[in-house]
């Protein structure tokens, strides 16, 4: 049983990292207002949201299974308060910080209509911190860190996020929809 919990914890951690990467890249594409692979602007937004919520679900299973696995030596407090863990508290704490930010971003995103666009966009920028925290946590703590497949996967995620970050600061990444709306308001 412990073996199964451990495998589930590791598998969901890796899947969550891949989906966080996917969601970040789709978020940048959605912000640009372009169609991707035949999906219109709203299709890309929907895919971004689905990837993000699935990643959150996988993180919940990651935490639940490792909490039940005695080998991981986790306590409930480690899931929310960083750097208190019994085993390698620094790497564990970075994961906890990622979860705290992810929780904040998720709650604010679900309350988007109530908090308004300014707060939503401000808080949403925290997703740029969630991803590196999760990656460093995984490479510092994971059993599979430094295996070839995990390194190839981590490098692939890194390249995807770096490319998205680079694209995000280019003038071409301007939100086409917003530009159109602004032009119409000026007229
Ligand atoms: C966004 C949040 C998180 C993500 C994406 C994430 C992802 C990962 C990944 C990819 C691994 C490596 C698994 C492997 O080597 O096969 C891992 C390992 C681990 N994570 Fe997380 N994690 C997150 C948050 C947390 C938190 C908050 C805790 C507990 C406080 C935690 C506890 C652990 C533990 C104990 C391991 C080692 C499992 C092993 O023995 O390999 N994680 N995590």
Short mmCIF file of C-alpha atoms in Angstrom, two decimals, residues 31 101 104-105 108-109 112 115-129 168:
data_model
loop_
_atom_site.label_atom_id
_atom_site.label_comp_id
_atom_site.label_asym_id
_atom_site.label_seq_id
_atom_site.Cartn_x
_atom_site.Cartn_y
_atom_site.Cartn_z
CA UNK A 31 -3.38 36.76 -23.58
CA UNK A 101 0.41 30.86 -4.31
CA UNK A 104 -4.42 32.27 -3.88
CA UNK A 105 -4.45 32.40 -7.70
CA UNK A 108 -9.04 34.86 -6.96
CA UNK A 109 -9.59 33.38 -10.45
CA UNK A 112 -12.86 37.03 -10.89
CA UNK A 115 -12.66 41.09 -7.37
CA UNK A 116 -12.46 42.93 -10.72
CA UNK A 117 -9.87 42.79 -13.51
CA UNK A 118 -7.13 44.81 -11.75
CA UNK A 119 -6.91 42.49 -8.70
CA UNK A 120 -7.37 39.42 -10.92
CA UNK A 121 -4.45 40.35 -13.22
CA UNK A 122 -2.23 41.46 -10.31
CA UNK A 123 -2.71 38.20 -8.42
CA UNK A 124 -2.51 36.14 -11.61
CA UNK A 125 1.10 37.28 -12.10
CA UNK A 126 1.96 35.01 -9.14
CA UNK A 127 1.61 32.04 -11.52
CA UNK A 128 5.01 33.05 -12.93
CA UNK A 129 6.44 32.26 -9.47
CA UNK A 168 5.18 37.49 -23.71
#
